[in-house]
Coordinates of C-alpha atoms in Angstrom, one line a residue:
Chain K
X1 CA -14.7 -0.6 -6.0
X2 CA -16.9 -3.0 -4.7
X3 CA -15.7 -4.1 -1.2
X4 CA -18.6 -6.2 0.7
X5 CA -16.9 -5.5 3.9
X6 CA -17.1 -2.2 3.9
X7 CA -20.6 -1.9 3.6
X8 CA -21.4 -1.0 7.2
X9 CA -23.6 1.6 8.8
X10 CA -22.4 4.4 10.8
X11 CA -24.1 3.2 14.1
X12 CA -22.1 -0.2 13.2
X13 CA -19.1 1.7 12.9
X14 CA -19.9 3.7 16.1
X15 CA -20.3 0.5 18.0
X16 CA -17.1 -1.4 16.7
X17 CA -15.2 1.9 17.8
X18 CA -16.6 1.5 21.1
X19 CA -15.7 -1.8 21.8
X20 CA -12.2 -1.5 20.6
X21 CA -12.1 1.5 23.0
X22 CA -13.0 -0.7 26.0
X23 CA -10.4 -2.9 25.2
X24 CA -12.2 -6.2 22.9
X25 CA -9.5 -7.4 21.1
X26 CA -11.9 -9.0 18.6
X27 CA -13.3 -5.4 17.5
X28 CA -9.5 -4.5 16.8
X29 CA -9.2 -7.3 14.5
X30 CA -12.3 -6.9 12.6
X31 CA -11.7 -3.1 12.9
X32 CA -8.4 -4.0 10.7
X33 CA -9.8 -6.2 8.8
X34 CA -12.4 -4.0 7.2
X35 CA -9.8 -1.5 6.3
X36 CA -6.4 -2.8 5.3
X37 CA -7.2 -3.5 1.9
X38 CA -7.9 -0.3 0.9
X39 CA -5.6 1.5 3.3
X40 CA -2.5 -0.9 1.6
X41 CA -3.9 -0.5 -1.9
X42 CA -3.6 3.3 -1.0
X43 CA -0.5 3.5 0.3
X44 CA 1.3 0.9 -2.2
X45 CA -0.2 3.4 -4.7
X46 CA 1.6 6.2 -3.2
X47 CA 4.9 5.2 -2.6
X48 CA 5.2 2.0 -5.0
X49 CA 7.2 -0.4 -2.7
X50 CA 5.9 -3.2 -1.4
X51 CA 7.8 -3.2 2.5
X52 CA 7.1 0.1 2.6
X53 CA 3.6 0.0 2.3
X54 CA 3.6 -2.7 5.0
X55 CA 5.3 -0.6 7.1
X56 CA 3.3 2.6 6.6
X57 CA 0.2 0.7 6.5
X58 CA 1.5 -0.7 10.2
X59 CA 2.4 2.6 10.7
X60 CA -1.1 3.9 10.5
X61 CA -3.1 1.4 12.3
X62 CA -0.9 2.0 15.7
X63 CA -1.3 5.5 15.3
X64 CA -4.9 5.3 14.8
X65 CA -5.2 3.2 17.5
X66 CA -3.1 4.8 19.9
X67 CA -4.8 8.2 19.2
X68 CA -8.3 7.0 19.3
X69 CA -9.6 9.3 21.9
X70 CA -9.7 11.7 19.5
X71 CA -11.6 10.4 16.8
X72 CA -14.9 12.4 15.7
X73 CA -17.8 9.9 15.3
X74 CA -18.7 13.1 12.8
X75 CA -16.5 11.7 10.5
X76 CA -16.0 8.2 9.0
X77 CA -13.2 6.0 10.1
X78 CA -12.0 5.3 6.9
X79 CA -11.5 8.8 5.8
X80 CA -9.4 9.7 9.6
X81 CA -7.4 6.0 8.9
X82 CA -6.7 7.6 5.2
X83 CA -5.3 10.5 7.0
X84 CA -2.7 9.7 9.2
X85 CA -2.1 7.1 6.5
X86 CA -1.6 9.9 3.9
X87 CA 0.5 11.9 6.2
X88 CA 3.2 8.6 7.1
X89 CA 3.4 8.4 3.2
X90 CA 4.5 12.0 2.9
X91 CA 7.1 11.9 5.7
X92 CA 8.4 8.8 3.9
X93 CA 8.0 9.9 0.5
X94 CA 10.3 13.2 2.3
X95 CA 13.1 11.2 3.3
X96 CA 13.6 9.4 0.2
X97 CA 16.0 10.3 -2.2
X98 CA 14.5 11.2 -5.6
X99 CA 16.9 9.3 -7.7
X100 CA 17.0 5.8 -5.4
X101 CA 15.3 3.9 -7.5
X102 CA 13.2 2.7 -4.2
X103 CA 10.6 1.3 -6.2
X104 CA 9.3 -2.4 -7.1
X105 CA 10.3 -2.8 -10.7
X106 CA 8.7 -6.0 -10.4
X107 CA 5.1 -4.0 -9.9
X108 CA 5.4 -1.8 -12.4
X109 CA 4.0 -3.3 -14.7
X110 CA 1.1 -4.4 -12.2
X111 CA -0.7 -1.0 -12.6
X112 CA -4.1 -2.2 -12.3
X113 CA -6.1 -5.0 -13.3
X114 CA -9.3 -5.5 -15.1
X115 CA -12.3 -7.4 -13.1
X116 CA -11.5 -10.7 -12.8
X117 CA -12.5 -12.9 -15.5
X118 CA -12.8 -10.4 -17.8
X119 CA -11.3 -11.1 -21.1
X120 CA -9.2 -7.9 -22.4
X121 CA -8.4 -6.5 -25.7
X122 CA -4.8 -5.9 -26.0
X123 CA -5.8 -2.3 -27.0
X124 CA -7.8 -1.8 -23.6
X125 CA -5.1 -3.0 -21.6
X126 CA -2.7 -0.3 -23.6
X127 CA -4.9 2.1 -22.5
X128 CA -4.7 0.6 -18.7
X129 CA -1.1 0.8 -18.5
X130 CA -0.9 4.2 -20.6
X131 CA -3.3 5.5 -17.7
X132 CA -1.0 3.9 -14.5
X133 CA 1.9 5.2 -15.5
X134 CA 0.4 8.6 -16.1
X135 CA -1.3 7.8 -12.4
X136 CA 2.2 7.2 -11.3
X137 CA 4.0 10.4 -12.5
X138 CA 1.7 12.5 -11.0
X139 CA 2.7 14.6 -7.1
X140 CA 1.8 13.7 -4.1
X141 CA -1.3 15.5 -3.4
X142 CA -2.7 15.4 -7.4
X143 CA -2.2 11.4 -7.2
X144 CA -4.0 11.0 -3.8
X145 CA -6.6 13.4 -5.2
X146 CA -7.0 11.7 -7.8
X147 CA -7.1 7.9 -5.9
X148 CA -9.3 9.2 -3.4
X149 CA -11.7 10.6 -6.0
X150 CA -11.9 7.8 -8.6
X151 CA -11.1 4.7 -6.6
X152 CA -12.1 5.3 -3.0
X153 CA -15.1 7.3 -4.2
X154 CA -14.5 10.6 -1.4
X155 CA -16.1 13.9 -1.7
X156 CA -13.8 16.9 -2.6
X157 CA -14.7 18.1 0.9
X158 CA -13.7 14.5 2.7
X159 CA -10.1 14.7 0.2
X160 CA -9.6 18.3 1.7
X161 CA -9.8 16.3 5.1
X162 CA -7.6 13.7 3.9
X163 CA -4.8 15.7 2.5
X164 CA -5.4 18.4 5.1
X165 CA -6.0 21.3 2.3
X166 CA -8.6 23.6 1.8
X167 CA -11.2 22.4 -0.8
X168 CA -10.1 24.5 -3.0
X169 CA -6.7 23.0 -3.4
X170 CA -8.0 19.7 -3.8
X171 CA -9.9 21.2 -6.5
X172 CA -6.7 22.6 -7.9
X173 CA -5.3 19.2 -7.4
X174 CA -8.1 17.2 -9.2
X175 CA -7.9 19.6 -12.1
X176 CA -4.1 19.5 -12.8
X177 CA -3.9 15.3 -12.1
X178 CA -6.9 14.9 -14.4
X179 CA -5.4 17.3 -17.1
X180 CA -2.0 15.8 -16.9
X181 CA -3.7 12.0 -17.1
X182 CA -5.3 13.2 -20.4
X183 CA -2.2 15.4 -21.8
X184 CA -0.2 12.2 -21.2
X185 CA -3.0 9.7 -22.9
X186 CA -3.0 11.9 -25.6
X187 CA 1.0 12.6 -26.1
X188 CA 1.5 8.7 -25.9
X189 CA -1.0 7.9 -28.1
X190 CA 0.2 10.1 -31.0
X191 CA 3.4 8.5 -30.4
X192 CA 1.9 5.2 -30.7
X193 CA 0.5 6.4 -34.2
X194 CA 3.7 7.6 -35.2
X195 CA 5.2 4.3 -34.5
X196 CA 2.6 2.5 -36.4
X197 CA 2.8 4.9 -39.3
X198 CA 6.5 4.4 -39.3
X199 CA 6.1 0.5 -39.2
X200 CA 3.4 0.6 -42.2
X201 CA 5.9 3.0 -44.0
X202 CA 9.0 0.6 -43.3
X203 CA 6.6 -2.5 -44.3
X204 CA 5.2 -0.5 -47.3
Chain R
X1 CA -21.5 27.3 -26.1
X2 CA -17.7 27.6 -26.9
X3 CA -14.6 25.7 -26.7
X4 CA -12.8 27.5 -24.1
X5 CA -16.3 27.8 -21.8
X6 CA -17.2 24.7 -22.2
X7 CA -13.6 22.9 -20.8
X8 CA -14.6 25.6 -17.7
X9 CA -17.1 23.1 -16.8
X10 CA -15.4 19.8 -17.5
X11 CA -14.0 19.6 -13.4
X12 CA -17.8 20.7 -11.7
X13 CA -19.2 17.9 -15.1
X14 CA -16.6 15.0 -13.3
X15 CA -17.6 16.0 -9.8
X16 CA -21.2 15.7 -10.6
X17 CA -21.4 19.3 -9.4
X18 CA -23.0 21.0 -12.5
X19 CA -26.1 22.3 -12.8
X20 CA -29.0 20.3 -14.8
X21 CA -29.2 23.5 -17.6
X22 CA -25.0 23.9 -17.4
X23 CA -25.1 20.2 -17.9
X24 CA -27.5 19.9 -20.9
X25 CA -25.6 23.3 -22.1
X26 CA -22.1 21.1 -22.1
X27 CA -23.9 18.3 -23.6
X28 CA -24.8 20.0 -27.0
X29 CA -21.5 21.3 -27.3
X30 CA -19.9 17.7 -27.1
X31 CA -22.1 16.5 -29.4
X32 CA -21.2 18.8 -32.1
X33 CA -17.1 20.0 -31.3
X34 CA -15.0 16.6 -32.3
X35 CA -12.2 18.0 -29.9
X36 CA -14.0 18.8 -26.8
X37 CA -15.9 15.3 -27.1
X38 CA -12.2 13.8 -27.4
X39 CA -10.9 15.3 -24.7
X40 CA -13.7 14.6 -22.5
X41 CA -13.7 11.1 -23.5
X42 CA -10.4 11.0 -22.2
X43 CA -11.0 12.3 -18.9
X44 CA -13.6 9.9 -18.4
X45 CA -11.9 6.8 -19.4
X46 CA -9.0 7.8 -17.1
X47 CA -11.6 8.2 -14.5
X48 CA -13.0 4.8 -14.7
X49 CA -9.8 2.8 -15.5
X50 CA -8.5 4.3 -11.9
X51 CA -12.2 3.9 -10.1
X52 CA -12.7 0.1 -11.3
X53 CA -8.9 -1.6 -12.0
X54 CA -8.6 -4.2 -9.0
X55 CA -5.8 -3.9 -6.9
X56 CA -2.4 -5.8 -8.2
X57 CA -1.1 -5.8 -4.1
X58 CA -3.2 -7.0 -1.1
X59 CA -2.0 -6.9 2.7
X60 CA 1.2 -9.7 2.8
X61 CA -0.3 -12.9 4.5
X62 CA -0.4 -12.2 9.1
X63 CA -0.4 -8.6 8.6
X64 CA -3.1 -8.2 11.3
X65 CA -1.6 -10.7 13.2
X66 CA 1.6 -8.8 13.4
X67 CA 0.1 -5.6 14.3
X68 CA -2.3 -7.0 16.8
X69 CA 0.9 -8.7 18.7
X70 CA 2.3 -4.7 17.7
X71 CA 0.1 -3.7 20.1
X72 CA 0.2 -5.6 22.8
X73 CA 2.4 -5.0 25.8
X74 CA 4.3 -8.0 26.7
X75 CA 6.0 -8.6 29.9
X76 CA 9.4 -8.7 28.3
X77 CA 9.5 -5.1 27.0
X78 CA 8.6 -4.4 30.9
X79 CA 11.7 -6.8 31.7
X80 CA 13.7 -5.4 29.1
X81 CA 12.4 -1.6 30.2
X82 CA 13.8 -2.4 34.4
X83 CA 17.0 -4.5 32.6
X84 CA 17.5 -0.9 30.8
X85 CA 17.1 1.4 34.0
X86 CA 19.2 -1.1 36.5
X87 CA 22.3 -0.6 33.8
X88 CA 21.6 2.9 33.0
X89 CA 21.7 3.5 36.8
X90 CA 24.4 1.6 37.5
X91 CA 26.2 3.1 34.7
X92 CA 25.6 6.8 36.6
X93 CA 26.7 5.1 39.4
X94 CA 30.2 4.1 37.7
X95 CA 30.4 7.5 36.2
X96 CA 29.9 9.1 39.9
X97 CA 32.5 6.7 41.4
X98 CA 35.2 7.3 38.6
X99 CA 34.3 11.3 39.6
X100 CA 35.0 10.3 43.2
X101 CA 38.1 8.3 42.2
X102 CA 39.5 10.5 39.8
X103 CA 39.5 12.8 42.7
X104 CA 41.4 10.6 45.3
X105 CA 38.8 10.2 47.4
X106 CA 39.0 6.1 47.8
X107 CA 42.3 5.2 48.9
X108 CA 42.7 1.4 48.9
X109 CA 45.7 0.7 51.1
X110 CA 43.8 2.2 54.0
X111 CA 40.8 0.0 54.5
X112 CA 37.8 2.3 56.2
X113 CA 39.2 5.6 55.3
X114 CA 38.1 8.0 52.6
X115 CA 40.7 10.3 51.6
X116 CA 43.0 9.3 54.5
X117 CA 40.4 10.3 57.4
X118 CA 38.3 7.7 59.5
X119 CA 34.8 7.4 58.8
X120 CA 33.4 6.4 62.0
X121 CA 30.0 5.5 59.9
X122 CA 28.1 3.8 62.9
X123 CA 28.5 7.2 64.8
X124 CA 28.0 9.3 61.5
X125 CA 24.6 7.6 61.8
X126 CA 23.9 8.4 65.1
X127 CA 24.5 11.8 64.9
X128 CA 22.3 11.9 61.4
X129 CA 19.9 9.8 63.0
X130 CA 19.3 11.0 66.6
X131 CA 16.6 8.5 67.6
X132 CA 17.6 5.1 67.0
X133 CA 17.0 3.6 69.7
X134 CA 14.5 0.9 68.8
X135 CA 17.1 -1.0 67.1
X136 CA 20.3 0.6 66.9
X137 CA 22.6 -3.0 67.1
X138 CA 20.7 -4.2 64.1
X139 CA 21.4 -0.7 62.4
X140 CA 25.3 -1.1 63.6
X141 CA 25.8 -4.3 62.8
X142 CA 24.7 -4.2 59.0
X143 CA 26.5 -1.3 58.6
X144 CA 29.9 -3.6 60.1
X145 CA 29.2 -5.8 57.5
X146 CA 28.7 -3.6 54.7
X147 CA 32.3 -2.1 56.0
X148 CA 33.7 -5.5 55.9
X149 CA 32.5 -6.8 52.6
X150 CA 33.5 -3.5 51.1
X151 CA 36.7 -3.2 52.6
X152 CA 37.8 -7.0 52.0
X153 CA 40.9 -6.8 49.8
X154 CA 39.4 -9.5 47.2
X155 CA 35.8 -8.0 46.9
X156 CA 34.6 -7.3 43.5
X157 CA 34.1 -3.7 44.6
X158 CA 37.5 -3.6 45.8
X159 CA 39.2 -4.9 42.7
X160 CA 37.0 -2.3 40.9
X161 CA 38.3 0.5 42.1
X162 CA 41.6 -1.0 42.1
X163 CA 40.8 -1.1 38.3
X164 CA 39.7 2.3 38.1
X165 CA 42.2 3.9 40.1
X166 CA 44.8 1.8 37.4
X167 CA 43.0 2.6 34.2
X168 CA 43.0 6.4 35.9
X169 CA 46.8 6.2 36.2
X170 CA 47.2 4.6 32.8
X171 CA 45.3 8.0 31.7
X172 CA 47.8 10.3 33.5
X173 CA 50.6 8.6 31.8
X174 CA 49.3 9.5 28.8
X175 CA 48.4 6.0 27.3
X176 CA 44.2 6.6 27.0
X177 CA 41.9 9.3 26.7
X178 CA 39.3 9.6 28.9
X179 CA 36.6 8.2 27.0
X180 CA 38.6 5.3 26.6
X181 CA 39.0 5.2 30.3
X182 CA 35.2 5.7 31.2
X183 CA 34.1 2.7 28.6
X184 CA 36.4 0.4 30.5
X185 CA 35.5 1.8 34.1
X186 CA 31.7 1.3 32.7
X187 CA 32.1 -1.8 31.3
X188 CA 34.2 -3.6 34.4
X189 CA 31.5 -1.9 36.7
X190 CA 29.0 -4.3 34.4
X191 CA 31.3 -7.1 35.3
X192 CA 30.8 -6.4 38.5
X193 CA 27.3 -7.0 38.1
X194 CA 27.4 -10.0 36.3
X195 CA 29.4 -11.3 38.8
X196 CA 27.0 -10.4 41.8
X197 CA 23.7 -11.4 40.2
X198 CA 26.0 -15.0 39.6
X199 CA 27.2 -14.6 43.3
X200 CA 22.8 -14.8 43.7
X201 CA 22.3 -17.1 41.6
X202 CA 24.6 -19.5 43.1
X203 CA 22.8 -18.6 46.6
X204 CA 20.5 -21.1 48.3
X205 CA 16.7 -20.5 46.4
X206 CA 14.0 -18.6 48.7
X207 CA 11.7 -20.7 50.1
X208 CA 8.8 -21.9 47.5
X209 CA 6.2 -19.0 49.6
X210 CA 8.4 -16.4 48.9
X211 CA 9.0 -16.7 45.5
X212 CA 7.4 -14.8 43.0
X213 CA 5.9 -17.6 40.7
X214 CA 5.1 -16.0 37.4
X215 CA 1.6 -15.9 36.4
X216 CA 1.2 -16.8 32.7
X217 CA -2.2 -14.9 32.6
X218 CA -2.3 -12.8 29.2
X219 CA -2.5 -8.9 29.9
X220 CA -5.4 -7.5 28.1
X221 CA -5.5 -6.1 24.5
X222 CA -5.3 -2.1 25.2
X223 CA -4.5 -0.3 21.8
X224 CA -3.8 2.7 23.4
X225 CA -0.8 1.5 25.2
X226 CA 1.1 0.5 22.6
X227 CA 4.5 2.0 22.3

C-alpha cells in the first residue's frame, strides 16, 4: 500500500508524540490524520460494518490517547494503535451474535479494488472477489494475520505484538489463513469449471 | 526435492525467510512439479490481491473532528458532573429523612419538637460549642430563623414531610410498596428543589462584583483527560 503520509521517520514520529504529550492540539490532529486510514481500513476489514468500524476506530484513538504515557518509543505507533485497535474489534466481535446478520450487505461486494484507473479483466476481478470472500471467512487472528502481513506489510514478530501471541502462533495463523485462501481459490474455481462445462454441455 | 518437502518451505519462501540455497532448492522443484507451481501460484496471487486492492471504506467525512471534540473536556460535562452529585446527594438526603420519618421522629403538629421533646438548639450549641463568645447573637439568631423557616406551616420543607409522613401512611394501609413510596418521597424532595432554586431565581441578582461572569476562554486540548 502506498500511503505518502505515512512515510515519516522515527525521530518524526518521536517528536509528534511529544508534542501531543505536552498538550498541542495540532500534533493530535495530524497524529490522527496519519493513521485513520489504515486503522479504519483494518478494522472495517475485521468486523465488516461500517458504524462499527467508526466506533471502534474512535474507540482506539481515545484509548491511545488516554494511555499514552505508556507508549515505547521502541516500537512504532502504528503497530501499538493496531493493537488496542485489534483488541476493541475482538471484544466486539465477542458480543455479537454469530447469526445477526450485523454486516453491510451493501459492502460485500466492495471487497477490494484494483488501483485506480486500472482497467480490469472480468476474469481478474473473479479472482478478486474469489480472494475477499475467502479473506472474509477466515478467524479472527488468521484474517488479521493475514491483513497485517500482506496489506500493512508487518513482520511476523510486530503481528505477534499486534495480536498479542507468541510468534509462533502468528506463524500458525499465517499458514492456516494462507492455506484456506488457496483451498478456497482452488474449490471455487473447479466449481466454476464445472459450471462452464455444464453450460457448454447444455449449449452443445 | 519432493512434493511434500518442498510445501514445508512454502510459509519461510512467503515470509522472505528462506535461505538463498533452500530458495534455489524450492525453485527447481517448481519449475518441474505442475502441482506445487499451482499451488504456489495461488498463494502468491492471494498475497498480492490482499497487499495491493485499495480500500472500498475511508474514515466517514469529520471523523477527526468528532474525536478531537471526544476528547476535550467541556465545561458542561463539569456542570452536568456537580448537577449529578447536588441530586444524588440530595437524593441520600431524602432517603435519610424518609429513615427519620418512617421512624416518627418529625412530628408536624408540634412545631420545634422532634419526637415530642424540645430541642432547645441555641443551647444545644452552646453546650457543643463551649467558646462562642466572639459572636454568639449572630450564631443564635440564624439558627432562629432557620427554626422559623422550617417550622412555618406553609414551607416547602414542611409540606414535604407532610407528604412523606402521608405517602408513609398510605404504605401502612397497605395501598404502596415501599419502593413506590421512596420514588415519590425522592421525586417530591426534587420538587422541592426546583422550587428553591426558583425561590433564587426570583431573588434580587448579586451585585455585578460578585457575580461569577463566565469566562469563555477554551480549556486546553489534554488527551489524557478524556473520559
Amino acid at each position: 500500500m502506498s500511503e505518502p503520509l505515512l512515510k515519516m521517520n522515527r525521530e518524526d514520529e518521536r517528536l509528534l508524540i511529544a508534542r501531543v504529550r505536552a498538550g498541542d492540539r495540532m500534533a493530535v490532529r495530524e497524529l490522527v490524520d496519519r493513521h485513520k486510514e489504515r486503522l479504519f481500513a483494518f478494522i472495517w476489514r475485521m468486523v465488516r460494518n461500517h458504524h462499527d468500524a467508526e466506533e471502534i476506530c474512535q474507540d482506539a484513538f481515545l484509548k491511545a490517547f488516554a494511555s499514552l504515557d505508556s507508549f515505547s518509543a521502541d516500537y512504532r505507533f502504528s503497530t501499538w494503535l493496531f493493537t488496542i485497535g485489534y483488541r476493541v474489534c475482538l471484544n466486539r466481535l465477542r458480543r455479537r451474535h454469530p447469526v445477526s446478520g450485523e454486516v453491510d450487505l451493501s459492502a460485500l461486494a466492495a471487497g477490494g479494488a484494483p488501483e485506480a484507473g486500472a482497467v480490469e479483466s472480468q476474469e481478474a476481478g473473479e479472482v478478486r472477489q474469489l480472494v475477499w470472500s475467502a479473506v472474509d471467512s477466515l478467524s479472527a487472528p488468521q484474517r488479521a494475520a493475514i491483513l497485517l502481513f500482506y496489506r500493512y506489510e508487518l513482520s511476523c514478530q510486530e503481528i505477534a505484538r499486534v495480536l498479542e501471541l507468541p510468534v509462533a502462533t502468528v506463524k500458525s495463523h499465517l499458514h492456516r489463513g494462507r492455506n484456506s485462501l488457496r483451498e478456497t481459490m482452488e474449490a471455487l474455481g473447479e466449481q466454476k469449471l464445472s459450471e462452464l462445462r455444464n453450460l457448454s454441455r447444455h449449449a452443445g | 526435492m519432493r512434493c511434500e518437502q518442498a510445501r514445508q518451505l512454502f510459509d519461510a519462501y512467503l515470509d522472505g525467510e528462506l535461505s538463498p540455497a533452500l530458495a534455489t532448492e524450492l525453485g527447481a522443484h517448481r519449475l518441474r512439479c505442475a502441482e506445487c507451481r499451482r499451488a504456489l501460484a495461488l498463494l502468491e496471487v492471494a498475497g498480492h490481491i490482499v497487499g495491493a486492492d485499495a480500500d472500498p471504506v475511508r474514515p466517514p467525512e469529520g471523523f477527526t473532528d468528532r474525536l478531537l471534540a471526544c476528547m476535550e473536556p467541556s465545561r458542561a460535562t463539569w456542570s452536568h458532573r456537580l448537577r449529578r452529585l447536588v441530586y444524588a446527594g440530595s437524593a441520600l438526603a431524602a432517603a435519610a429523612v424518609v429513615g427519620l420519618a418512617f421512624l416518627g421522629v418529625f412530628d408536624t403538629h408540634r412545631p420545634g419538637q422532634v419526637a415530642g421533646k424540645k430541642v432547645e438548639r441555641s443551647v444545644a450549641s452552646a453546650s457543643v460549642a463551649p467558646a462562642p463568645v466572639a459572636n454568639p447573637p449572630v450564631a443564635d439568631s440564624a439558627i432562629d430563623e432557620f427554626d422559623e423557616e422550617f417550622d412555618a406551616p406553609d414551607s416547602p420543607l414542611q409540606t414535604w414531610i407532610e407528604r412523606t409522613q402521608a405517602n408513609l401512611e398510605a404504605k401502612r394501609q397497605g395501598g404502596e410498596s415501599l419502593q413506590e413510596v421512596f420514588d415519590l418521597t425522592i421525586l417530591q424532595w426534587l420538587d422541592v428543589l426546583e422550587q428553591a432554586k426558583q425561590a433564587t431565581a426570583d431573588a434580587p441578582t448579586a451585585p455585578p462584583a460578585l457575580d461569577p461572569a463566565p469566562t469563555a476562554r477554551p480549556l486546553p486540548p489534554t488527551p489524557s483527560e478524556d473520559d
